[in-house]
PDB file of C-alpha atoms in Angstrom:
ATOM      1  CA  MET B   1       7.199 -18.808  10.189  1.00 48.00           C
ATOM      2  CA  ASN B   2       4.845 -18.117   7.521  1.00 51.00           C
ATOM      3  CA  ARG B   3       5.747 -14.231   8.107  1.00 58.00           C
ATOM      4  CA  LEU B   4       9.582 -14.295   8.039  1.00 56.00           C
ATOM      5  CA  LEU B   5       9.935 -16.559   4.912  1.00 52.00           C
ATOM      6  CA  LYS B   6       7.178 -13.965   2.982  1.00 68.00           C
ATOM      7  CA  ALA B   7       9.426 -10.697   4.377  1.00 57.00           C
ATOM      8  CA  SER B   8      12.774 -12.533   3.158  1.00 53.00           C
ATOM      9  CA  ARG B   9      11.545 -13.614  -0.042  1.00 50.00           C
ATOM     10  CA  LEU B  10      10.305  -9.529  -0.578  1.00 55.00           C
ATOM     11  CA  ALA B  11      13.191  -8.559  -0.039  1.00 53.00           C
ATOM     12  CA  GLY B  12      14.951 -10.893  -1.780  1.00 50.00           C
ATOM     13  CA  ALA B  13      12.874  -9.409  -4.592  1.00 47.00           C
ATOM     14  CA  LEU B  14      13.125  -5.815  -4.256  1.00 52.00           C
ATOM     15  CA  SER B  15      17.072  -6.294  -4.010  1.00 48.00           C
ATOM     16  CA  ALA B  16      16.841  -8.104  -7.448  1.00 43.00           C
ATOM     17  CA  GLY B  17      14.274  -5.657  -8.660  1.00 45.00           C
ATOM     18  CA  LEU B  18      17.044  -2.796  -7.608  1.00 44.00           C
ATOM     19  CA  ALA B  19      20.227  -4.545  -8.973  1.00 41.00           C
ATOM     20  CA  LEU B  20      18.364  -4.109 -12.500  1.00 39.00           C
ATOM     21  CA  ALA B  21      19.058  -0.075 -11.918  1.00 40.00           C
ATOM     22  CA  GLY B  22      22.213  -0.178 -12.217  1.00 37.00           C
ATOM     23  CA  ALA B  23      24.525   2.579 -10.528  1.00 33.00           C
ATOM     24  CA  ALA B  24      21.673   4.729 -12.325  1.00 39.00           C
ATOM     25  CA  PHE B  25      19.615   4.057  -9.010  1.00 39.00           C
ATOM     26  CA  ALA B  26      19.741   6.072  -5.907  1.00 43.00           C
ATOM     27  CA  ALA B  27      19.917   5.392  -2.901  1.00 47.00           C
ATOM     28  CA  PRO B  28      16.675   5.388  -0.510  1.00 55.00           C
ATOM     29  CA  ILE B  29      15.905   6.688   2.206  1.00 71.00           C
ATOM     30  CA  SER B  30      13.299   5.140   4.589  1.00 88.00           C
ATOM     31  CA  SER B  31      11.231   6.958   7.193  1.00 94.00           C
ATOM     32  CA  TYR B  32       8.085   7.113   8.634  1.00 97.00           C
ATOM     33  CA  GLY B  33       5.181   9.236   9.632  1.00 97.00           C
ATOM     34  CA  ASN B  34       4.163  12.646   8.233  1.00 97.00           C
ATOM     35  CA  ILE B  35       4.719  13.091   4.389  1.00 97.00           C
ATOM     36  CA  ALA B  36       6.085  16.103   3.235  1.00 94.00           C
ATOM     37  CA  ALA B  37       4.342  19.533   2.913  1.00 92.00           C
ATOM     38  CA  PRO B  38       1.792  20.526   1.843  1.00 92.00           C
ATOM     39  CA  GLY B  39       0.659  16.773   2.952  1.00 95.00           C
ATOM     40  CA  VAL B  40      -2.329  14.467   2.506  1.00 96.00           C
ATOM     41  CA  TYR B  41      -4.786  16.981   0.109  1.00 96.00           C
ATOM     42  CA  PHE B  42      -7.511  13.916  -0.754  1.00 95.00           C
ATOM     43  CA  GLY B  43     -10.881  13.425   0.570  1.00 86.00           C
ATOM     44  CA  SER B  44     -12.111  14.733   3.850  1.00 84.00           C
ATOM     45  CA  GLY B  45     -11.534  14.385   6.701  1.00 85.00           C
ATOM     46  CA  ASN B  46      -7.552  12.653   5.814  1.00 93.00           C
ATOM     47  CA  VAL B  47      -5.044  13.169   8.407  1.00 95.00           C
ATOM     48  CA  ASN B  48      -1.153  13.066   7.822  1.00 97.00           C
ATOM     49  CA  GLY B  49       1.037  10.645   9.487  1.00 97.00           C
ATOM     50  CA  ASN B  50       1.112   7.017   9.542  1.00 98.00           C
ATOM     51  CA  TRP B  51       3.070   6.776   7.082  1.00 98.00           C
ATOM     52  CA  THR B  52       5.885   4.455   5.362  1.00 98.00           C
ATOM     53  CA  ILE B  53       8.125   6.918   3.327  1.00 97.00           C
ATOM     54  CA  GLY B  54      10.665   5.988   0.753  1.00 96.00           C
ATOM     55  CA  THR B  55      12.765   9.662  -0.268  1.00 94.00           C
ATOM     56  CA  ASP B  56      15.951   8.966  -3.557  1.00 87.00           C
ATOM     57  CA  ASN B  57      19.061   9.869  -2.045  1.00 68.00           C
ATOM     58  CA  THR B  58      18.937  14.008  -2.861  1.00 77.00           C
ATOM     59  CA  ASN B  59      15.190  14.172  -0.877  1.00 71.00           C
ATOM     60  CA  ALA B  60      13.761  15.407  -4.047  1.00 90.00           C
ATOM     61  CA  VAL B  61      10.864  12.359  -4.323  1.00 96.00           C
ATOM     62  CA  GLU B  62       8.848  10.972  -1.666  1.00 96.00           C
ATOM     63  CA  VAL B  63       6.856   7.647  -2.354  1.00 97.00           C
ATOM     64  CA  ALA B  64       4.286   6.696   0.870  1.00 98.00           C
ATOM     65  CA  LEU B  65       1.775   4.222   1.752  1.00 98.00           C
ATOM     66  CA  ARG B  66      -0.317   3.408   4.954  1.00 98.00           C
ATOM     67  CA  ALA B  67      -3.556   1.202   5.841  1.00 98.00           C
ATOM     68  CA  LYS B  68      -6.594   2.632   7.181  1.00 97.00           C
ATOM     69  CA  ASN B  69      -9.474   1.483   9.413  1.00 97.00           C
ATOM     70  CA  ARG B  70     -12.607   1.976   6.346  1.00 95.00           C
ATOM     71  CA  ALA B  71     -15.424   2.052   8.807  1.00 94.00           C
ATOM     72  CA  THR B  72     -13.609   4.872  11.447  1.00 94.00           C
ATOM     73  CA  LEU B  73     -11.533   6.480   8.774  1.00 93.00           C
ATOM     74  CA  ALA B  74      -8.746   6.386  11.810  1.00 96.00           C
ATOM     75  CA  THR B  75      -5.538   5.632  10.033  1.00 97.00           C
ATOM     76  CA  ILE B  76      -3.734   2.082  11.674  1.00 98.00           C
ATOM     77  CA  ASP B  77      -0.127   2.478  13.523  1.00 98.00           C
ATOM     78  CA  GLY B  78       2.410   0.729  11.312  1.00 97.00           C
ATOM     79  CA  SER B  79       5.624   1.430  13.239  1.00 96.00           C
ATOM     80  CA  SER B  80       6.166  -1.999  13.983  1.00 94.00           C
ATOM     81  CA  GLY B  81       6.159  -2.584   9.751  1.00 90.00           C
ATOM     82  CA  ILE B  82       3.501  -4.025   9.847  1.00 97.00           C
ATOM     83  CA  TYR B  83      -0.691  -2.079  10.005  1.00 98.00           C
ATOM     84  CA  HIS B  84      -2.623  -4.397  11.239  1.00 97.00           C
ATOM     85  CA  SER B  85      -6.165  -4.541  10.357  1.00 96.00           C
ATOM     86  CA  ALA B  86      -9.356  -6.125  11.392  1.00 93.00           C
ATOM     87  CA  PRO B  87     -10.993  -8.635   8.913  1.00 96.00           C
ATOM     88  CA  GLY B  88     -14.307  -8.818   6.788  1.00 96.00           C
ATOM     89  CA  LEU B  89     -16.768  -6.173   5.862  1.00 96.00           C
ATOM     90  CA  CYS B  90     -16.868  -3.292   6.918  1.00 96.00           C
ATOM     91  CA  ASN B  91     -20.886  -3.079   6.188  1.00 96.00           C
ATOM     92  CA  PRO B  92     -22.868  -1.926   7.405  1.00 95.00           C
ATOM     93  CA  THR B  93     -21.068   0.893   8.961  1.00 95.00           C
ATOM     94  CA  CYS B  94     -20.093   1.773   5.495  1.00 95.00           C
ATOM     95  CA  SER B  95     -22.419   2.209   3.380  1.00 93.00           C
ATOM     96  CA  GLY B  96     -22.993   1.278  -0.754  1.00 94.00           C
ATOM     97  CA  GLY B  97     -21.606  -2.043  -2.406  1.00 95.00           C
ATOM     98  CA  PRO B  98     -19.308  -3.921   0.216  1.00 96.00           C
ATOM     99  CA  LYS B  99     -16.264  -3.212   1.020  1.00 97.00           C
ATOM    100  CA  ALA B 100     -13.492  -4.292   3.336  1.00 97.00           C
ATOM    101  CA  MET B 101     -12.515  -2.974   6.686  1.00 97.00           C
ATOM    102  CA  TRP B 102      -9.371  -1.171   5.659  1.00 97.00           C
ATOM    103  CA  ASN B 103      -8.030   1.069   2.996  1.00 97.00           C
ATOM    104  CA  TYR B 104      -5.087   1.537   1.399  1.00 98.00           C
ATOM    105  CA  GLU B 105      -3.498   4.809   0.354  1.00 98.00           C
ATOM    106  CA  PHE B 106      -0.939   6.353  -1.427  1.00 98.00           C
ATOM    107  CA  SER B 107       0.921   9.443  -1.552  1.00 98.00           C
ATOM    108  CA  VAL B 108       3.949  10.631  -4.428  1.00 98.00           C
ATOM    109  CA  ASN B 109       5.810  13.714  -4.480  1.00 97.00           C
ATOM    110  CA  THR B 110       7.818  14.388  -6.675  1.00 96.00           C
ATOM    111  CA  GLN B 111       9.067  17.797  -5.720  1.00 95.00           C
ATOM    112  CA  ALA B 112       9.005  17.449  -1.696  1.00 93.00           C
ATOM    113  CA  GLY B 113      12.859  18.213  -1.546  1.00 85.00           C
ATOM    114  CA  GLY B 114      12.666  20.792  -3.828  1.00 85.00           C
ATOM    115  CA  GLY B 115      13.363  19.145  -7.599  1.00 85.00           C
ATOM    116  CA  LEU B 116      12.194  20.234 -10.827  1.00 90.00           C
ATOM    117  CA  LEU B 117      10.625  16.839 -11.879  1.00 93.00           C
ATOM    118  CA  ASP B 118       6.924  16.917 -12.219  1.00 95.00           C
ATOM    119  CA  LEU B 119       4.487  13.678 -12.689  1.00 97.00           C
ATOM    120  CA  THR B 120       5.193  13.746 -16.842  1.00 97.00           C
ATOM    121  CA  ASN B 121       8.401  12.778 -16.337  1.00 95.00           C
ATOM    122  CA  VAL B 122       7.984  10.076 -14.526  1.00 96.00           C
ATOM    123  CA  MET B 123       6.022   6.188 -14.144  1.00 97.00           C
ATOM    124  CA  VAL B 124       4.858   5.226 -10.868  1.00 98.00           C
ATOM    125  CA  GLU B 125       3.534   1.339 -10.303  1.00 98.00           C
ATOM    126  CA  LEU B 126       1.686  -0.159  -7.851  1.00 98.00           C
ATOM    127  CA  ALA B 127       2.266  -4.002  -7.081  1.00 98.00           C
ATOM    128  CA  VAL B 128      -0.598  -5.099  -4.657  1.00 98.00           C
ATOM    129  CA  ASP B 129       0.212  -9.078  -4.054  1.00 97.00           C
ATOM    130  CA  THR B 130      -2.953 -10.493  -3.572  1.00 95.00           C
ATOM    131  CA  ASP B 131      -0.946 -13.905  -1.636  1.00 94.00           C
ATOM    132  CA  ALA B 132      -2.073 -14.230   1.434  1.00 91.00           C
ATOM    133  CA  SER B 133      -0.077 -16.838   2.035  1.00 87.00           C
ATOM    134  CA  ALA B 134       4.316 -17.213   2.477  1.00 76.00           C
ATOM    135  CA  GLY B 135       4.864 -15.956  -1.316  1.00 84.00           C
ATOM    136  CA  THR B 136       3.763 -13.078  -3.655  1.00 91.00           C
ATOM    137  CA  ALA B 137       1.433 -12.445  -6.494  1.00 95.00           C
ATOM    138  CA  PHE B 138       1.857  -9.426  -7.189  1.00 97.00           C
ATOM    139  CA  THR B 139      -1.042  -7.445  -9.646  1.00 97.00           C
ATOM    140  CA  LEU B 140       0.899  -4.235 -10.927  1.00 98.00           C
ATOM    141  CA  LEU B 141      -1.179  -0.736 -11.176  1.00 98.00           C
ATOM    142  CA  ASN B 142       0.238   2.055 -12.970  1.00 98.00           C
ATOM    143  CA  VAL B 143      -0.923   4.658 -10.492  1.00 98.00           C
ATOM    144  CA  LEU B 144      -1.054   7.453 -13.017  1.00 98.00           C
ATOM    145  CA  THR B 145      -3.317   6.161 -14.816  1.00 97.00           C
ATOM    146  CA  ASN B 146      -5.340   3.405 -13.204  1.00 98.00           C
ATOM    147  CA  TRP B 147      -8.011   5.306 -11.319  1.00 98.00           C
ATOM    148  CA  GLY B 148     -10.018   8.445 -12.189  1.00 97.00           C
ATOM    149  CA  ASP B 149     -10.131  10.384  -9.190  1.00 97.00           C
ATOM    150  CA  ASN B 150      -6.589  10.385  -8.384  1.00 98.00           C
ATOM    151  CA  SER B 151      -6.135  13.505  -7.123  1.00 98.00           C
ATOM    152  CA  TYR B 152      -3.403  15.970  -8.192  1.00 98.00           C
ATOM    153  CA  TYR B 153      -1.007  18.723  -7.373  1.00 97.00           C
ATOM    154  CA  ASN B 154       1.426  21.845  -8.138  1.00 96.00           C
ATOM    155  CA  GLY B 155       0.672  24.360  -5.710  1.00 95.00           C
ATOM    156  CA  VAL B 156      -4.056  23.799  -6.133  1.00 96.00           C
ATOM    157  CA  LYS B 157      -5.954  20.476  -6.036  1.00 97.00           C
ATOM    158  CA  ARG B 158      -7.130  18.248  -8.643  1.00 97.00           C
ATOM    159  CA  VAL B 159      -9.184  15.856  -9.993  1.00 97.00           C
ATOM    160  CA  GLY B 160      -8.630  13.299 -12.719  1.00 97.00           C
ATOM    161  CA  ASN B 161      -7.204  10.102 -14.008  1.00 96.00           C
ATOM    162  CA  THR B 162      -3.964  11.458 -15.658  1.00 97.00           C
ATOM    163  CA  PRO B 163      -1.891  14.336 -14.902  1.00 98.00           C
ATOM    164  CA  VAL B 164      -0.585  17.493 -16.562  1.00 97.00           C
ATOM    165  CA  ALA B 165       2.493  19.550 -16.520  1.00 97.00           C
ATOM    166  CA  GLY B 166       3.641  21.091 -13.192  1.00 97.00           C
ATOM    167  CA  GLU B 167       1.782  18.731 -11.385  1.00 98.00           C
ATOM    168  CA  PHE B 168       4.207  17.004  -8.662  1.00 97.00           C
ATOM    169  CA  GLY B 169       1.640  15.670  -6.391  1.00 98.00           C
ATOM    170  CA  VAL B 170      -0.996  12.695  -6.833  1.00 98.00           C
ATOM    171  CA  GLN B 171      -2.636  10.681  -4.166  1.00 98.00           C
ATOM    172  CA  GLN B 172      -5.555   8.582  -3.903  1.00 98.00           C
ATOM    173  CA  SER B 173      -7.289   5.421  -1.313  1.00 97.00           C
ATOM    174  CA  ALA B 174      -8.480   2.427  -2.407  1.00 97.00           C
ATOM    175  CA  ASN B 175      -9.901  -0.109  -0.831  1.00 97.00           C
ATOM    176  CA  PRO B 176      -9.769  -4.021  -1.938  1.00 97.00           C
ATOM    177  CA  LEU B 177     -13.285  -4.825  -3.364  1.00 97.00           C
ATOM    178  CA  PHE B 178     -13.148  -2.124  -5.937  1.00 96.00           C
ATOM    179  CA  GLY B 179     -12.681  -3.304  -8.724  1.00 94.00           C
ATOM    180  CA  ASN B 180      -9.079  -1.551 -10.258  1.00 96.00           C
ATOM    181  CA  SER B 181      -7.675  -1.576  -6.589  1.00 98.00           C
ATOM    182  CA  GLY B 182      -5.582  -4.546  -7.764  1.00 98.00           C
ATOM    183  CA  PHE B 183      -7.307  -7.027  -5.396  1.00 96.00           C
ATOM    184  CA  GLY B 184     -11.197  -6.995  -6.896  1.00 87.00           C
ATOM    185  CA  PHE B 185     -11.894  -9.415  -3.687  1.00 93.00           C
ATOM    186  CA  LEU B 186     -12.246  -9.584   0.069  1.00 96.00           C
ATOM    187  CA  PRO B 187      -8.830 -10.568   1.624  1.00 95.00           C
ATOM    188  CA  GLY B 188      -8.704 -12.926   3.485  1.00 95.00           C
ATOM    189  CA  ASN B 189      -6.384 -14.143   6.943  1.00 96.00           C
ATOM    190  CA  GLY B 190      -2.621 -13.121   5.533  1.00 96.00           C
ATOM    191  CA  LEU B 191      -0.340 -11.095   5.048  1.00 96.00           C
ATOM    192  CA  TYR B 192      -0.009  -9.119   2.324  1.00 97.00           C
ATOM    193  CA  ASP B 193       2.299  -6.835   0.856  1.00 97.00           C
ATOM    194  CA  LEU B 194       1.916  -3.864  -1.235  1.00 97.00           C
ATOM    195  CA  ARG B 195       5.171  -1.762  -2.994  1.00 98.00           C
ATOM    196  CA  LEU B 196       4.822   1.886  -4.438  1.00 98.00           C
ATOM    197  CA  THR B 197       7.785   3.001  -7.015  1.00 97.00           C
ATOM    198  CA  VAL B 198       8.297   5.923  -9.229  1.00 97.00           C
ATOM    199  CA  PHE B 199      10.956   5.436 -12.085  1.00 96.00           C
ATOM    200  CA  ASP B 200      12.490   7.667 -14.406  1.00 93.00           C
ATOM    201  CA  ILE B 201      11.789   7.325 -18.461  1.00 95.00           C
ATOM    202  CA  ASN B 202      14.308   5.952 -20.495  1.00 93.00           C
ATOM    203  CA  ALA B 203      15.446   6.689 -24.105  1.00 93.00           C
ATOM    204  CA  ALA B 204      12.646   4.545 -25.534  1.00 94.00           C
ATOM    205  CA  GLY B 205      10.212   5.900 -23.549  1.00 92.00           C
ATOM    206  CA  GLY B 206       9.766   3.242 -21.118  1.00 92.00           C
ATOM    207  CA  ARG B 207      11.008   2.487 -17.669  1.00 92.00           C
ATOM    208  CA  GLY B 208      14.038   3.323 -15.978  1.00 94.00           C
ATOM    209  CA  ALA B 209      15.879   3.459 -13.109  1.00 93.00           C
ATOM    210  CA  VAL B 210      14.315   3.503 -10.103  1.00 94.00           C
ATOM    211  CA  LEU B 211      13.929   6.836  -8.071  1.00 94.00           C
ATOM    212  CA  ALA B 212      12.062   6.311  -4.659  1.00 95.00           C
ATOM    213  CA  GLN B 213      10.393   2.983  -3.731  1.00 96.00           C
ATOM    214  CA  THR B 214       8.556   1.938  -0.234  1.00 97.00           C
ATOM    215  CA  THR B 215       6.853  -0.953   0.551  1.00 96.00           C
ATOM    216  CA  ILE B 216       4.312  -2.077   3.296  1.00 97.00           C
ATOM    217  CA  GLN B 217       2.611  -5.242   5.276  1.00 97.00           C
ATOM    218  CA  VAL B 218      -1.107  -4.976   5.452  1.00 97.00           C
ATOM    219  CA  GLU B 219      -1.788  -8.131   8.119  1.00 97.00           C
ATOM    220  CA  VAL B 220      -6.068  -9.435   8.134  1.00 96.00           C
ATOM    221  CA  PRO B 221      -6.225 -12.050  10.917  1.00 94.00           C
ATOM    222  CA  GLU B 222      -8.451 -14.753  10.961  1.00 86.00           C
ATOM    223  CA  PRO B 223     -12.328 -13.573  12.341  1.00 76.00           C
ATOM    224  CA  ALA B 224     -12.865 -14.282  15.897  1.00 56.00           C
ATOM    225  CA  GLY B 225     -15.403 -16.373  15.266  1.00 43.00           C
ATOM    226  CA  LEU B 226     -13.548 -19.081  12.988  1.00 40.00           C
ATOM    227  CA  ALA B 227     -10.335 -18.759  15.786  1.00 39.00           C
ATOM    228  CA  LEU B 228     -12.454 -18.887  18.797  1.00 35.00           C
ATOM    229  CA  VAL B 229     -13.680 -22.790  17.131  1.00 34.00           C
ATOM    230  CA  GLY B 230      -9.797 -23.483  16.247  1.00 38.00           C
ATOM    231  CA  VAL B 231      -9.046 -23.324  19.530  1.00 35.00           C
ATOM    232  CA  ALA B 232     -12.016 -25.398  20.604  1.00 36.00           C
ATOM    233  CA  LEU B 233     -11.513 -28.126  18.457  1.00 35.00           C
ATOM    234  CA  CYS B 234      -8.120 -28.607  19.345  1.00 40.00           C
ATOM    235  CA  GLY B 235      -9.821 -29.014  22.619  1.00 43.00           C
ATOM    236  CA  LEU B 236     -11.971 -31.485  22.003  1.00 38.00           C
ATOM    237  CA  ALA B 237      -8.934 -33.029  20.233  1.00 43.00           C
ATOM    238  CA  ALA B 238      -6.874 -33.222  22.979  1.00 44.00           C
ATOM    239  CA  VAL B 239      -9.499 -34.780  25.331  1.00 40.00           C
ATOM    240  CA  GLY B 240      -9.838 -37.428  22.583  1.00 45.00           C
ATOM    241  CA  GLN B 241      -6.649 -38.267  22.882  1.00 46.00           C
ATOM    242  CA  ARG B 242      -6.252 -38.688  26.494  1.00 42.00           C
ATOM    243  CA  ARG B 243      -9.572 -40.851  26.640  1.00 42.00           C
ATOM    244  CA  ARG B 244      -7.622 -43.124  24.165  1.00 46.00           C
ATOM    245  CA  VAL B 245      -4.523 -42.817  26.158  1.00 39.00           C
TER     246      VAL B 245
END
C-alpha cells in the first residue's frame, strides 16, 4: 500500500508538471533497455543496458536512468519499474570512504534521433527523492553544473563541469553517500524516486517546456538481521497472546 500510494503521488506530480509545459510539451515515449549510440562512455567497466528511457516525440532527445550494485558494478534489473538494491554499506568491498550498496546513473543525449540541439541549448534537472515513506521530498540538482567530473560527448569524450558548444551527451554515476548526490546520507528501508528532465530555454533564459523526461524507483529493503528480529518479536508476541488466552 505504501508503495502504491507513493507511485500514485509521483504520477500526480508528474502530470501536474507536464501540464505546466502546455502545448509545447512533446509527448514522451518510454522504453527500457539500451540507450542510443554511442552508448555508455563514462568510467571503465560500464556497459549498456537496464536503462529506463524517455524520449520526445521526434526521438531526438533521450534521457535515461538506472541503478547499479556498487560492490559488484553490475547493473540492476529495473524492467518491473523498480530497481531493487541491497541495503547498507558496500565497505569494505568498496575502498575509500563509506558508500551505499547502490549507485544511480543517468544519461542525456540531445541528438539521439539526429537532432540539432546541444547541451548549451537546454537545461537538465535531476530530482532526487530523500523521503523513503509514501511521500516525496525532492532535492533538485542542475545536472550541467552539479558535478565537476561529468562525462561529456560530441564524438569524443571529455570530462568537465559544464558543457561547451557542440557537446550533446552527458553521463554521470553517483553514490547516495556522495555529498553532491542529492542524498548525503545512507538511504534506509524504503522506496526512493529519481526523475530526470530536459527543458528547453525560454526567451528570458529560464526553464522552458519539457523536452524529455524519465523516472525510476529504487527500493532498499530492510536489512536481513532487522527483518529476522521483527519476525522473532512477532512470534513471541503471538505466543504470549495464546498463553494469556
